[in-house]
Amino acid sequence: MAPPAPPVRIGRQATGPGFCVSEVNYAAGWRQPPHAHESTGVTLVVAGGFRETACGREESATALSVVVKPAGVVHADEIGAEGARTILLEIEDPSLLPERLGPWRWLHAGPGVRPLLALAAALRGEARPIEDTVLELLGEVSDTARPAPRDPPAWVRRAREALDDADRSAARVRLL
């Protein structure tokens, strides 16, 4: 029995100054051994899914998952039973990258999905200039785009206070 086919870069591809956007299909069950890329990538899973291991962690990706993968990050992938269809943005010019792109990480149904879907539409000729969308995407997935931590809701504060009070009471009882 022949091994599953390696990933296939399908026909739609667009390049701009310092970047390339591609639709990439991966064969079901295909395993990609540990490797790294010379350029930074941001990938959207459009359909299917896979598991990726990098930086001592494993992530499972499904439709609308986005990975931010700085250049040089060693990772391995195992494509799911349905295969995977992705939109890949490769940044070949580091000057395009935000100051704080951040580490390898997966964002699930959050930042980056909308502009990556816009890039998919651009590949079909249905969207605004692709360069604008690339810059919007990089801004959304930048580490600085993360919202500032909020104060916990009142009920969480009350629960913490009650636990702290209970701990102090228990400590007093033990001292007596």
PDB file of C-alpha atoms in Angstrom:
ATOM      1  CA  MET A   1       0.000   0.000   0.000  1.00  0.00           C
ATOM      2  CA  ALA A   2       1.405   3.394  -0.997  1.00  0.00           C
ATOM      3  CA  PRO A   3       1.928   6.013   1.715  1.00  0.00           C
ATOM      4  CA  PRO A   4      -0.510   8.924   1.751  1.00  0.00           C
ATOM      5  CA  ALA A   5       0.326  11.745  -0.617  1.00  0.00           C
ATOM      6  CA  PRO A   6       2.322  14.654   0.814  1.00  0.00           C
ATOM      7  CA  PRO A   7       0.679  18.062   1.060  1.00  0.00           C
ATOM      8  CA  VAL A   8      -0.267  19.516  -2.295  1.00  0.00           C
ATOM      9  CA  ARG A   9      -0.189  23.234  -2.988  1.00  0.00           C
ATOM     10  CA  ILE A  10      -3.286  23.812  -5.079  1.00  0.00           C
ATOM     11  CA  GLY A  11      -3.637  26.338  -7.867  1.00  0.00           C
ATOM     12  CA  ARG A  12      -4.613  29.505  -6.047  1.00  0.00           C
ATOM     13  CA  GLN A  13      -1.645  31.545  -4.943  1.00  0.00           C
ATOM     14  CA  ALA A  14      -0.886  35.261  -4.731  1.00  0.00           C
ATOM     15  CA  THR A  15       2.314  37.084  -3.971  1.00  0.00           C
ATOM     16  CA  GLY A  16       2.997  40.606  -2.849  1.00  0.00           C
ATOM     17  CA  PRO A  17       6.017  42.547  -1.746  1.00  0.00           C
ATOM     18  CA  GLY A  18       7.605  40.241   0.819  1.00  0.00           C
ATOM     19  CA  PHE A  19       4.795  37.704   1.228  1.00  0.00           C
ATOM     20  CA  CYS A  20       2.967  34.816  -0.414  1.00  0.00           C
ATOM     21  CA  VAL A  21      -0.607  33.594   0.209  1.00  0.00           C
ATOM     22  CA  SER A  22      -1.500  30.035  -0.778  1.00  0.00           C
ATOM     23  CA  GLU A  23      -4.288  27.514  -0.474  1.00  0.00           C
ATOM     24  CA  VAL A  24      -2.754  24.242   0.722  1.00  0.00           C
ATOM     25  CA  ASN A  25      -4.439  20.841   0.950  1.00  0.00           C
ATOM     26  CA  TYR A  26      -3.037  18.075   3.118  1.00  0.00           C
ATOM     27  CA  ALA A  27      -3.804  14.390   2.529  1.00  0.00           C
ATOM     28  CA  ALA A  28      -5.726  12.495   5.219  1.00  0.00           C
ATOM     29  CA  GLY A  29      -3.514  10.720   7.735  1.00  0.00           C
ATOM     30  CA  TRP A  30      -0.289  12.262   6.472  1.00  0.00           C
ATOM     31  CA  ARG A  31       2.450  12.729   9.083  1.00  0.00           C
ATOM     32  CA  GLN A  32       5.005  15.428   8.654  1.00  0.00           C
ATOM     33  CA  PRO A  33       8.196  14.824  10.682  1.00  0.00           C
ATOM     34  CA  PRO A  34       9.788  17.606  12.735  1.00  0.00           C
ATOM     35  CA  HIS A  35      10.922  20.476  10.522  1.00  0.00           C
ATOM     36  CA  ALA A  36      11.174  24.280  10.487  1.00  0.00           C
ATOM     37  CA  HIS A  37      10.523  26.994   7.903  1.00  0.00           C
ATOM     38  CA  GLU A  38      12.787  29.865   6.938  1.00  0.00           C
ATOM     39  CA  SER A  39       9.897  32.322   6.872  1.00  0.00           C
ATOM     40  CA  THR A  40       7.230  33.253   9.406  1.00  0.00           C
ATOM     41  CA  GLY A  41       3.802  31.803   8.669  1.00  0.00           C
ATOM     42  CA  VAL A  42       0.224  32.400   9.705  1.00  0.00           C
ATOM     43  CA  THR A  43      -2.174  29.612   8.726  1.00  0.00           C
ATOM     44  CA  LEU A  44      -5.960  29.258   8.877  1.00  0.00           C
ATOM     45  CA  VAL A  45      -7.539  25.800   8.884  1.00  0.00           C
ATOM     46  CA  VAL A  46     -10.512  26.114   6.522  1.00  0.00           C
ATOM     47  CA  ALA A  47     -11.660  22.486   6.701  1.00  0.00           C
ATOM     48  CA  GLY A  48     -10.531  19.255   8.304  1.00  0.00           C
ATOM     49  CA  GLY A  49      -7.933  19.337  11.020  1.00  0.00           C
ATOM     50  CA  PHE A  50      -4.620  18.159  12.396  1.00  0.00           C
ATOM     51  CA  ARG A  51      -2.424  17.971  15.463  1.00  0.00           C
ATOM     52  CA  GLU A  52       0.740  19.999  15.674  1.00  0.00           C
ATOM     53  CA  THR A  53       3.568  19.549  18.146  1.00  0.00           C
ATOM     54  CA  ALA A  54       6.021  22.374  18.826  1.00  0.00           C
ATOM     55  CA  CYS A  55       7.744  24.054  21.757  1.00  0.00           C
ATOM     56  CA  GLY A  56       7.029  21.041  23.992  1.00  0.00           C
ATOM     57  CA  ARG A  57       3.254  21.291  23.490  1.00  0.00           C
ATOM     58  CA  GLU A  58       0.630  19.722  21.261  1.00  0.00           C
ATOM     59  CA  GLU A  59      -2.338  21.579  19.760  1.00  0.00           C
ATOM     60  CA  SER A  60      -5.339  20.216  17.901  1.00  0.00           C
ATOM     61  CA  ALA A  61      -6.550  22.393  15.055  1.00  0.00           C
ATOM     62  CA  THR A  62      -9.988  22.361  13.457  1.00  0.00           C
ATOM     63  CA  ALA A  63     -11.825  24.689  11.097  1.00  0.00           C
ATOM     64  CA  LEU A  64     -11.260  28.359  12.044  1.00  0.00           C
ATOM     65  CA  SER A  65      -8.090  27.618  14.013  1.00  0.00           C
ATOM     66  CA  VAL A  66      -5.168  29.954  13.254  1.00  0.00           C
ATOM     67  CA  VAL A  67      -1.501  29.228  13.966  1.00  0.00           C
ATOM     68  CA  VAL A  68       1.161  31.898  14.285  1.00  0.00           C
ATOM     69  CA  LYS A  69       4.502  30.255  13.534  1.00  0.00           C
ATOM     70  CA  PRO A  70       7.670  32.383  13.670  1.00  0.00           C
ATOM     71  CA  ALA A  71      10.521  31.389  11.366  1.00  0.00           C
ATOM     72  CA  GLY A  72      12.684  28.590  12.726  1.00  0.00           C
ATOM     73  CA  VAL A  73      10.085  26.980  15.021  1.00  0.00           C
ATOM     74  CA  VAL A  74      10.562  23.209  14.846  1.00  0.00           C
ATOM     75  CA  HIS A  75       7.188  21.479  14.585  1.00  0.00           C
ATOM     76  CA  ALA A  76       5.618  18.190  13.476  1.00  0.00           C
ATOM     77  CA  ASP A  77       2.105  17.657  12.103  1.00  0.00           C
ATOM     78  CA  GLU A  78      -0.314  14.764  11.940  1.00  0.00           C
ATOM     79  CA  ILE A  79      -3.194  15.379   9.546  1.00  0.00           C
ATOM     80  CA  GLY A  80      -6.629  14.101  10.590  1.00  0.00           C
ATOM     81  CA  ALA A  81      -8.787  11.486   8.900  1.00  0.00           C
ATOM     82  CA  GLU A  82     -10.549  14.119   6.754  1.00  0.00           C
ATOM     83  CA  GLY A  83      -7.339  15.782   5.597  1.00  0.00           C
ATOM     84  CA  ALA A  84      -6.963  19.532   5.967  1.00  0.00           C
ATOM     85  CA  ARG A  85      -7.502  22.558   3.749  1.00  0.00           C
ATOM     86  CA  THR A  86      -5.640  25.698   4.789  1.00  0.00           C
ATOM     87  CA  ILE A  87      -4.839  29.256   3.809  1.00  0.00           C
ATOM     88  CA  LEU A  88      -1.156  29.987   4.431  1.00  0.00           C
ATOM     89  CA  LEU A  89       0.440  33.418   4.627  1.00  0.00           C
ATOM     90  CA  GLU A  90       4.237  33.227   4.397  1.00  0.00           C
ATOM     91  CA  ILE A  91       6.085  36.406   5.359  1.00  0.00           C
ATOM     92  CA  GLU A  92       9.363  36.455   3.471  1.00  0.00           C
ATOM     93  CA  ASP A  93      10.284  40.044   4.401  1.00  0.00           C
ATOM     94  CA  PRO A  94      10.795  40.334   8.189  1.00  0.00           C
ATOM     95  CA  SER A  95      10.262  44.113   8.011  1.00  0.00           C
ATOM     96  CA  LEU A  96       6.550  43.391   7.456  1.00  0.00           C
ATOM     97  CA  LEU A  97       6.251  41.678  10.841  1.00  0.00           C
ATOM     98  CA  PRO A  98       4.824  43.527  13.834  1.00  0.00           C
ATOM     99  CA  GLU A  99       7.360  44.353  16.522  1.00  0.00           C
ATOM    100  CA  ARG A 100       5.828  41.753  18.846  1.00  0.00           C
ATOM    101  CA  LEU A 101       4.477  38.933  16.748  1.00  0.00           C
ATOM    102  CA  GLY A 102       4.923  36.620  19.716  1.00  0.00           C
ATOM    103  CA  PRO A 103       5.728  32.917  20.004  1.00  0.00           C
ATOM    104  CA  TRP A 104       4.274  29.882  18.234  1.00  0.00           C
ATOM    105  CA  ARG A 105       0.635  29.656  19.228  1.00  0.00           C
ATOM    106  CA  TRP A 106      -2.790  28.575  18.086  1.00  0.00           C
ATOM    107  CA  LEU A 107      -5.774  30.935  18.184  1.00  0.00           C
ATOM    108  CA  HIS A 108      -9.094  29.101  17.928  1.00  0.00           C
ATOM    109  CA  ALA A 109     -11.979  30.934  16.207  1.00  0.00           C
ATOM    110  CA  GLY A 110     -10.514  34.263  17.269  1.00  0.00           C
ATOM    111  CA  PRO A 111      -8.003  36.834  16.024  1.00  0.00           C
ATOM    112  CA  GLY A 112      -6.862  36.415  12.460  1.00  0.00           C
ATOM    113  CA  VAL A 113      -9.825  34.414  11.145  1.00  0.00           C
ATOM    114  CA  ARG A 114     -11.587  37.314   9.403  1.00  0.00           C
ATOM    115  CA  PRO A 115      -8.531  38.663   7.549  1.00  0.00           C
ATOM    116  CA  LEU A 116      -7.416  35.138   6.573  1.00  0.00           C
ATOM    117  CA  LEU A 117     -10.882  34.466   5.138  1.00  0.00           C
ATOM    118  CA  ALA A 118     -10.529  37.781   3.295  1.00  0.00           C
ATOM    119  CA  LEU A 119      -7.212  36.528   1.897  1.00  0.00           C
ATOM    120  CA  ALA A 120      -8.983  33.362   0.711  1.00  0.00           C
ATOM    121  CA  ALA A 121     -11.537  35.590  -1.040  1.00  0.00           C
ATOM    122  CA  ALA A 122      -8.700  37.654  -2.520  1.00  0.00           C
ATOM    123  CA  LEU A 123      -7.250  34.481  -4.012  1.00  0.00           C
ATOM    124  CA  ARG A 124     -10.576  34.101  -5.806  1.00  0.00           C
ATOM    125  CA  GLY A 125     -10.455  37.754  -6.922  1.00  0.00           C
ATOM    126  CA  GLU A 126     -13.300  38.814  -4.622  1.00  0.00           C
ATOM    127  CA  ALA A 127     -11.656  41.208  -2.175  1.00  0.00           C
ATOM    128  CA  ARG A 128      -9.834  44.473  -1.579  1.00  0.00           C
ATOM    129  CA  PRO A 129      -6.091  44.766  -2.221  1.00  0.00           C
ATOM    130  CA  ILE A 130      -4.321  41.805  -0.677  1.00  0.00           C
ATOM    131  CA  GLU A 131      -1.523  43.926   0.884  1.00  0.00           C
ATOM    132  CA  ASP A 132      -4.045  45.765   3.116  1.00  0.00           C
ATOM    133  CA  THR A 133      -5.479  42.461   4.330  1.00  0.00           C
ATOM    134  CA  VAL A 134      -2.007  41.042   5.100  1.00  0.00           C
ATOM    135  CA  LEU A 135      -1.183  44.076   7.254  1.00  0.00           C
ATOM    136  CA  GLU A 136      -4.561  43.850   9.038  1.00  0.00           C
ATOM    137  CA  LEU A 137      -3.952  40.157   9.753  1.00  0.00           C
ATOM    138  CA  LEU A 138      -0.487  40.757  11.176  1.00  0.00           C
ATOM    139  CA  GLY A 139      -1.889  43.456  13.448  1.00  0.00           C
ATOM    140  CA  GLU A 140      -4.613  41.112  14.722  1.00  0.00           C
ATOM    141  CA  VAL A 141      -2.273  38.227  15.563  1.00  0.00           C
ATOM    142  CA  SER A 142       0.439  40.406  17.086  1.00  0.00           C
ATOM    143  CA  ASP A 143       1.122  39.814  20.773  1.00  0.00           C
ATOM    144  CA  THR A 144       0.222  43.449  21.412  1.00  0.00           C
ATOM    145  CA  ALA A 145      -3.278  42.776  20.075  1.00  0.00           C
ATOM    146  CA  ARG A 146      -4.135  40.658  23.108  1.00  0.00           C
ATOM    147  CA  PRO A 147      -6.689  42.387  25.316  1.00  0.00           C
ATOM    148  CA  ALA A 148      -5.473  43.624  28.669  1.00  0.00           C
ATOM    149  CA  PRO A 149      -6.441  41.371  31.575  1.00  0.00           C
ATOM    150  CA  ARG A 150      -9.712  42.445  33.178  1.00  0.00           C
ATOM    151  CA  ASP A 151     -10.641  42.434  36.808  1.00  0.00           C
ATOM    152  CA  PRO A 152     -12.507  39.242  37.685  1.00  0.00           C
ATOM    153  CA  PRO A 153     -16.299  39.448  38.048  1.00  0.00           C
ATOM    154  CA  ALA A 154     -17.654  40.316  41.503  1.00  0.00           C
ATOM    155  CA  TRP A 155     -18.754  36.723  42.203  1.00  0.00           C
ATOM    156  CA  VAL A 156     -15.186  35.467  41.621  1.00  0.00           C
ATOM    157  CA  ARG A 157     -13.790  38.114  44.012  1.00  0.00           C
ATOM    158  CA  ARG A 158     -16.363  37.121  46.673  1.00  0.00           C
ATOM    159  CA  ALA A 159     -15.528  33.419  46.246  1.00  0.00           C
ATOM    160  CA  ARG A 160     -11.800  34.139  46.619  1.00  0.00           C
ATOM    161  CA  GLU A 161     -12.461  36.245  49.730  1.00  0.00           C
ATOM    162  CA  ALA A 162     -14.605  33.471  51.240  1.00  0.00           C
ATOM    163  CA  LEU A 163     -11.830  30.921  50.586  1.00  0.00           C
ATOM    164  CA  ASP A 164      -9.223  33.244  52.079  1.00  0.00           C
ATOM    165  CA  ASP A 165     -11.442  33.797  55.156  1.00  0.00           C
ATOM    166  CA  ALA A 166     -11.928  30.050  55.523  1.00  0.00           C
ATOM    167  CA  ASP A 167      -8.150  29.494  55.297  1.00  0.00           C
ATOM    168  CA  ARG A 168      -7.499  32.129  57.971  1.00  0.00           C
ATOM    169  CA  SER A 169     -10.174  30.628  60.256  1.00  0.00           C
ATOM    170  CA  ALA A 170      -8.728  27.137  59.830  1.00  0.00           C
ATOM    171  CA  ALA A 171      -5.235  28.445  60.612  1.00  0.00           C
ATOM    172  CA  ARG A 172      -6.507  30.095  63.836  1.00  0.00           C
ATOM    173  CA  VAL A 173      -8.232  26.886  64.920  1.00  0.00           C
ATOM    174  CA  ARG A 174      -4.990  24.909  64.423  1.00  0.00           C
ATOM    175  CA  LEU A 175      -3.067  27.443  66.529  1.00  0.00           C
ATOM    176  CA  LEU A 176      -5.501  27.076  69.455  1.00  0.00           C
TER     177      LEU A 176
END
